[in-house]
Amino acid sequence: MTARRILLTAAAATLSAVPALAAGDVGQLEKQPINLSAIGMFIAFVVMTLGITYWAASRTRSTSDFYTAGGGISGFQNGLAIAGDYMSAATLLGLSSLVFAKGYDGFVYTISFFVGWPIILFLLAERLRNLGHFTFADIASYRLDQGKIRTFAAIGSLTVVCFYLIVQMVGAGQLIKLLFGLDYNVAVIVVGVLMVVYVTFGGMIATTWVQIIKAVLLLGAGVILAFLALSRFGFSLEAIAKSAIASHKDGVKIMGPGTLLADPVSAVSLSLGLLFGTAALPHIMMRFFTVPNAREARKSVFYASGFIGFFFLIVCVLGMAAITIVGTDPQFFEGGKVGGKLIGGGNMPVMHLAKALGGDLFLGFLSAVAFATILAVVSGLALAGASAIAHDLYARVIRKGEATEREEMRVSKIASLVLGVLAVVLGIAFEKQNVAFLVGLTFGVAASVNFPVLILSMYWKGLTTRGALAGGIAGLISAVTLVILSNAVWVVVLNNPKPIFPYEQPALFSMTLAFLVTIIVSKLDSSASARAERDAFEDQFVRSQTGIGAAAAAKH
Amino acid sequence: MHSPANNPVYERVRRNPKFQELVRQRSRLALILSVIVLVGYYSFMMVVAFAPDLLHKPMSDDSVLSVGFPIGAGIIILSWLLTGVYSHFANGRFQDLTDEITRETLQ
């Protein structure tokens, strides 16, 4: 595994991007024999979640039920659902394989993926809840031009949703081919169909519960696996470390930072992209509108970060234990050559660990959880995309708020169906492509297009429509250009010898540019509408701080 | 959703000294906690990039685990505890203050 590939894996991990795994590492895999216990357990999950969808369908009557579960999710439940969005198959596979391959460096990445959460709580959570209604565009366009900014924000959301859906679909197909022994196309279609069923019938209620169940399963599987792994070493971390040093080719070097983060610019750009990209992902922001008030929104982040932190620490223990248990066992290497290529690729250590410690049955369980994870994430994405289309573009921009509830619901269901078909078609079309660049693009666009307008609209009085548009376009163009010039596209896709842009994540540059352009253009904007927008900040500020007006808004 | 500028309700809130107090105190708390997390994390990253040997030191003479592990785990656990600190104050004292302001305003 090269360092670059590990970086990609890591980037993917944050976002529940199983796909980068697929892209970077899993690649074109041999189909494995059909794994019946895994399929059986997955079917049990599907039956249960379809039951929930049936129940949720009877409670999904209004657009508010559909987009935000009527704001009726508690802080604890929402915390689990947010944790579910963040702890994915890719976190489990990607971060544990990073620790497996690089020791302490993997742990440093894990920490980098975590520290964004407290910042989201301190700076964003309550304002998101107090100002938002159904979508992030509600906040961005709160005091700016409804037509222009809402359209732009909705397009920003849809871009992120589409890139990320492709990444997830390709990842799903590859992973399921490997773990379940199912055909790639079958896997992609199964994911697409289930996603559409959950979203169209069960809306946010079903999507949230699918996410909660999956989070509990994933935490449970992680805890059991860690328990089994620790029991091999007399429940001593010291013994795990000693044994890992003896088994790893780098020896005692794995106990401290190595070469992976030697370049601070790269590390900072990646961490900025992950931190602010995550905060501005439409399906994560949407979670803040599902709770009844700011109090529950804060609680959600407290619970979510507790679960995420706990899970991340467990994942690191698993990675360390795998160095000995998987790394010295010939059955997990191609051709039985210890130290050679791992069967299934570099992201598989934790899967092999499950097999070594819990046998085929436990491996089947973990595979089923991995599949469930992908399903839960794509459902959230589809719902976020459907709300951008139905609520922002159709109801607010095209019909200018004149659409009836029934019409808006119908459009949202058609939109989720269309997104499902699109996801399957693109998933199949991209089967043979390396989609790693889409991960960089997803985060780069979220951090450089959505994040600046979001944070400035809440914190800076001077923001105007012109500034927001100019900055957003600058962010979009620079993020896309830098990703094209980076290794993932310039070298891997276009076969040039060296990347022009040497870092994986454009955020440090594209996000900074977006902020600068937004601020400069806003400052130069002396139009009458700009004055009105600045004047409207004071009222927005009161609402963002107190929530006065938010409760009323949520009722209609 | 476009609010008319200077809605009288919001104007009343703005003139309430309790609102000014809420904003000042809660913003200060959010700022202090963010600074702790960001300074802690970025100092750690600078050590990783420029002085990695500091983190390689074993925890004790007969231990192979380096001090880097408890420090890293400490960053995760501390940041999580700080989300607890923020939620405690924001959901307790500051929420009471917010509720008071809302009541006084909508009377």
GROMACS .gro file of N, CA and C in nm, chain B residues 50-95:
model
  138
  606PHE      N    1   0.718   1.793   1.310
  606PHE     CA    2   0.853   1.848   1.327
  606PHE      C    3   0.935   1.783   1.439
  607ALA      N    4   0.870   1.722   1.538
  607ALA     CA    5   0.947   1.660   1.646
  607ALA      C    6   0.892   1.522   1.679
  608PRO      N    7   0.883   1.434   1.579
  608PRO     CA    8   0.818   1.304   1.602
  608PRO      C    9   0.883   1.221   1.712
  609ASP      N   10   1.014   1.245   1.738
  609ASP     CA   11   1.083   1.163   1.838
  609ASP      C   12   1.020   1.175   1.977
  610LEU      N   13   0.963   1.295   2.005
  610LEU     CA   14   0.902   1.315   2.136
  610LEU      C   15   0.792   1.211   2.161
  611LEU      N   16   0.721   1.174   2.054
  611LEU     CA   17   0.609   1.081   2.070
  611LEU      C   18   0.654   0.935   2.068
  612HIS      N   19   0.779   0.911   2.028
  612HIS     CA   20   0.830   0.773   2.024
  612HIS      C   21   0.871   0.722   2.161
  613LYS      N   22   0.892   0.814   2.256
  613LYS     CA   23   0.941   0.773   2.390
  613LYS      C   24   0.848   0.671   2.454
  614PRO      N   25   0.907   0.563   2.509
  614PRO     CA   26   0.822   0.466   2.579
  614PRO      C   27   0.762   0.526   2.705
  615MET      N   28   0.647   0.474   2.745
  615MET     CA   29   0.580   0.528   2.864
  615MET      C   30   0.662   0.507   2.990
  616SER      N   31   0.731   0.391   3.000
  616SER     CA   32   0.822   0.369   3.113
  616SER      C   33   0.933   0.278   3.063
  617ASP      N   34   1.029   0.249   3.150
  617ASP     CA   35   1.145   0.170   3.106
  617ASP      C   36   1.109   0.029   3.061
  618ASP      N   37   1.010  -0.032   3.128
  618ASP     CA   38   0.978  -0.169   3.089
  618ASP      C   39   0.852  -0.176   3.003
  619SER      N   40   0.824  -0.065   2.931
  619SER     CA   41   0.704  -0.062   2.847
  619SER      C   42   0.745  -0.041   2.702
  620VAL      N   43   0.671  -0.098   2.609
  620VAL     CA   44   0.698  -0.069   2.469
  620VAL      C   45   0.600   0.033   2.412
  621LEU      N   46   0.483   0.047   2.476
  621LEU     CA   47   0.386   0.147   2.430
  621LEU      C   48   0.449   0.285   2.444
  622SER      N   49   0.438   0.366   2.338
  622SER     CA   50   0.498   0.500   2.345
  622SER      C   51   0.402   0.597   2.411
  623VAL      N   52   0.456   0.711   2.454
  623VAL     CA   53   0.370   0.814   2.515
  623VAL      C   54   0.272   0.870   2.414
  624GLY      N   55   0.300   0.849   2.285
  624GLY     CA   56   0.210   0.901   2.181
  624GLY      C   57   0.068   0.846   2.192
  625PHE      N   58   0.055   0.722   2.237
  625PHE     CA   59  -0.079   0.663   2.242
  625PHE      C   60  -0.169   0.728   2.347
  626PRO      N   61  -0.123   0.735   2.474
  626PRO     CA   62  -0.210   0.805   2.571
  626PRO      C   63  -0.234   0.951   2.533
  627ILE      N   64  -0.136   1.017   2.473
  627ILE     CA   65  -0.156   1.158   2.433
  627ILE      C   66  -0.265   1.166   2.326
  628GLY      N   67  -0.257   1.078   2.226
  628GLY     CA   68  -0.358   1.078   2.119
  628GLY      C   69  -0.496   1.046   2.173
  629ALA      N   70  -0.503   0.940   2.255
  629ALA     CA   71  -0.633   0.904   2.312
  629ALA      C   72  -0.684   1.018   2.398
  630GLY      N   73  -0.591   1.085   2.467
  630GLY     CA   74  -0.628   1.199   2.551
  630GLY      C   75  -0.694   1.310   2.470
  631ILE      N   76  -0.643   1.335   2.349
  631ILE     CA   77  -0.701   1.441   2.265
  631ILE      C   78  -0.846   1.407   2.229
  632ILE      N   79  -0.869   1.281   2.192
  632ILE     CA   80  -1.006   1.239   2.158
  632ILE      C   81  -1.097   1.251   2.280
  633ILE      N   82  -1.050   1.198   2.393
  633ILE     CA   83  -1.137   1.196   2.511
  633ILE      C   84  -1.161   1.338   2.563
  634LEU      N   85  -1.054   1.422   2.567
  634LEU     CA   86  -1.070   1.559   2.613
  634LEU      C   87  -1.168   1.636   2.524
  635SER      N   88  -1.153   1.622   2.390
  635SER     CA   89  -1.245   1.698   2.303
  635SER      C   90  -1.388   1.654   2.326
  636TRP      N   91  -1.405   1.524   2.350
  636TRP     CA   92  -1.542   1.479   2.375
  636TRP      C   93  -1.594   1.537   2.506
  637LEU      N   94  -1.510   1.535   2.611
  637LEU     CA   95  -1.554   1.591   2.739
  637LEU      C   96  -1.591   1.738   2.723
  638LEU      N   97  -1.518   1.810   2.637
  638LEU     CA   98  -1.551   1.952   2.616
  638LEU      C   99  -1.688   1.969   2.549
  639THR      N  100  -1.726   1.874   2.462
  639THR     CA  101  -1.863   1.883   2.407
  639THR      C  102  -1.964   1.868   2.521
  640GLY      N  103  -1.926   1.786   2.622
  640GLY     CA  104  -2.012   1.772   2.740
  640GLY      C  105  -2.019   1.902   2.818
  641VAL      N  106  -1.904   1.969   2.835
  641VAL     CA  107  -1.900   2.096   2.908
  641VAL      C  108  -1.989   2.198   2.838
  642TYR      N  109  -1.974   2.209   2.705
  642TYR     CA  110  -2.053   2.306   2.631
  642TYR      C  111  -2.203   2.276   2.645
  643SER      N  112  -2.238   2.147   2.622
  643SER     CA  113  -2.380   2.110   2.630
  643SER      C  114  -2.434   2.138   2.770
  644HIS      N  115  -2.352   2.113   2.873
  644HIS     CA  116  -2.398   2.134   3.010
  644HIS      C  117  -2.439   2.280   3.030
  645PHE      N  118  -2.350   2.373   2.993
  645PHE     CA  119  -2.382   2.514   3.014
  645PHE      C  120  -2.488   2.565   2.915
  646ALA      N  121  -2.471   2.526   2.788
  646ALA     CA  122  -2.564   2.577   2.687
  646ALA      C  123  -2.705   2.525   2.712
  647ASN      N  124  -2.716   2.400   2.756
  647ASN     CA  125  -2.850   2.343   2.780
  647ASN      C  126  -2.901   2.376   2.919
  648GLY      N  127  -2.813   2.421   3.008
  648GLY     CA  128  -2.856   2.454   3.142
  648GLY      C  129  -2.879   2.604   3.156
  649ARG      N  130  -2.778   2.673   3.206
  649ARG     CA  131  -2.792   2.815   3.237
  649ARG      C  132  -2.832   2.898   3.115
  650PHE      N  133  -2.766   2.873   3.001
  650PHE     CA  134  -2.794   2.957   2.883
  650PHE      C  135  -2.932   2.929   2.826
  651GLN      N  136  -2.975   2.803   2.836
  651GLN     CA  137  -3.108   2.772   2.785
  651GLN      C  138  -3.214   2.838   2.874
   0.00000   0.00000   0.00000
